[in-house]
């Protein structure tokens, strides 16, 4: 007695051998636009699929569906392909065949409602030894087709043997088929079961995504390695089970696969972002201890597996799972039997077998670790940064970023090297870093997959990612070349200058995409690769064409179709003689036109010469007058521009001055009190500490320790108050200075001498220690002659020294970030368009692009607030603008800063 669908699926799955499900694709009636019930199926030598449907015969050429309706839309029950590749079909009072006519198919009826009505329902068709087509009806009658049109009853016996009913494990078998050494049963309302030596390999039902559990017929396309099937709810095509199989949610594997490790001959541990799963036959079961992300696993030589999870570090040993730590762990590396390394959110740890836990480094979020041949430990963080730690060292140092990749980078035990493609998707494999194999070709089918992990041994390869898990059968993939499809022009229609054609192959890989391209003439370029299979071309040029199409399958194989030649004749009005006549007429017209134009032009030239003489004299006079007025206007505009700049600056300074004076008066005195009292209170705390130390022997230990801690906190707090108070006072005094007038009258100053003086003071006095410590190279390009410009001596010197100070600060910051880099400062002076141009260049830390426009704003600074008030560059710009000059900044983060100062030269 047959069980229900759910019970059957559960009982069969428990017998599976863990090889996964084959790739398959469903075709539903919304795609082929006919009835959902289908009865029989077969394929021809060109790869077209023929289906017996409730409404007629369906044909799929891997580009589009075509429906041949029978008279009165009678159902078709059976199909047969004769030795001439004609496809015969039979059904209710209908019999006929479909013939290949090259680029199209034609249908022919032997029996239908208008020819003969008493045949009955045809359910089987065969061909006898003489080549005659014979058919059988559901009433038990047999017939023969003579000369392709006459029907004769009572054919020879034995052509239609009676098939005894088959059962398997109490399931009724509706249809069976053997493919190589695999037997496939269509179970009544229970889908498909694949058997080898009477052992279940796989089952396919609606639970796995199959379109229906009620399967009617199967067809084995041996050349292309596919199995086609019909059901009461559509069609399906299964890729041969030798090469690829897969696991998905219906098999118990949930979440994106992140790590795979083998723990037995037929058992895998699979980590996903939803937990840790173990293989049980043809399905997976989640280990209840881990229900959060399992990021990485490592397997020891003894067969133990360490799992790095969001719940901590676990060990899987001989079927048991034990928790080692409870900290969020991202990676694990088994060093030996005694200890392992873990990359955790808070740093890198070493765990010993005796339970000891050692913090190796505070470097956070390490997702990959490995040792090189020299014993150096290399690690990769989640940000993509690479660090290394040599033997006997205590700290990680930033290493070569090319040493490790955040993408897939894996060498299996047999020496195959697996890596992600350059675009971050797919996978490629190399044997001994270069040997090409069939396996390297087959993995090209996964170029659009995001593959997170690979596990490979001598017999199988497992690929994991957001698609679940795919198994590759290595003995088949690495020894058998993939099937190379044939390319066809399925449909070609040419009418005048219009052309429509359809491109298709005889096989579509269930994983990768097939791309198409074509050209119209032999010397034309091929069109770009694309997925469109039907092309409509309008207004083609006249002449001869040789249409040819090509495809590139999922493995990268390129196959071309046969050539379709056609000709678009030229119309009479575009013939050679017509064109010669047109050219002759056009030449005569041009000749007459040129003669007419020449005479007119000569007459006009004489008039123009007289007019030009008169107008030239007037224009010269007007030009002299305009040049004189333009010179006067330029002088006036220069004066207006200078006056406008001065008025704007004075207005801005007046507004700022009012605000600052009010703030300084109200804040400076209270800040002085805060600074003084915080300093005095720190001294009192010191006295109090001495008193407590004197009374230490008479105080309880806990009271003494509390008092010491409180006094320590008070000292630290008071130090911070004093530090920030002094910083605030410094800012307020800088604000007062900003309000002060600069009584010094601008006068001519030798810029060259001022620069010489500032550079010498920098080298020998102010920053000598910094220059020696940081190894700064100072280069100058100054003038040999004096170069005088208007300015105030004090502010010019302050401006130059302020810029040099900023350069040394930027170099110090970059040296802290990039040890060992060569620091450089260059000071240059040159003359451009009546201006003295001073450039201060340094290769320090630079300034981010988005804040360069703010560096001259008052109180804006990139330094800590306790180191600078943010008024240095503001005063420099103000001082330069008051004497008609300017200061500009050009910088690139982490590369350089160029400060350009311009001053007006004087004679």
PDB file of C-alpha atoms in Angstrom, residues 57 97 148 341 346 377 404 415 426 431-432 441 532 621 656 716 757 826 865 901:
ATOM      1  CA  UNK A  57       2.341  18.996 -29.263  1.00  0.00           C
ATOM      2  CA  UNK A  97       4.062  13.515 -37.385  1.00  0.00           C
ATOM      3  CA  UNK A 148       2.494   7.624 -45.035  1.00  0.00           C
ATOM      4  CA  UNK A 341      45.041  30.346  17.956  1.00  0.00           C
ATOM      5  CA  UNK A 346      38.751  41.727  21.100  1.00  0.00           C
ATOM      6  CA  UNK A 377      52.332  34.311  11.730  1.00  0.00           C
ATOM      7  CA  UNK A 404      46.574  37.514   2.160  1.00  0.00           C
ATOM      8  CA  UNK A 415      47.896  20.657  -4.264  1.00  0.00           C
ATOM      9  CA  UNK A 426      33.139  32.756  -9.176  1.00  0.00           C
ATOM     10  CA  UNK A 431      47.121  22.530 -10.453  1.00  0.00           C
ATOM     11  CA  UNK A 432      50.739  23.226  -9.489  1.00  0.00           C
ATOM     12  CA  UNK A 441      37.132  24.416 -17.363  1.00  0.00           C
ATOM     13  CA  UNK A 532      19.031  37.926 -26.333  1.00  0.00           C
ATOM     14  CA  UNK A 621      40.195 106.099 -35.421  1.00  0.00           C
ATOM     15  CA  UNK A 656      33.951  89.959  15.122  1.00  0.00           C
ATOM     16  CA  UNK A 716      43.528  63.764  38.165  1.00  0.00           C
ATOM     17  CA  UNK A 757      66.597  84.378   8.328  1.00  0.00           C
ATOM     18  CA  UNK A 826      61.126  72.878   0.410  1.00  0.00           C
ATOM     19  CA  UNK A 865      42.715  72.034  21.438  1.00  0.00           C
ATOM     20  CA  UNK A 901      52.063  83.259  -0.234  1.00  0.00           C
TER      21      UNK A 901
END
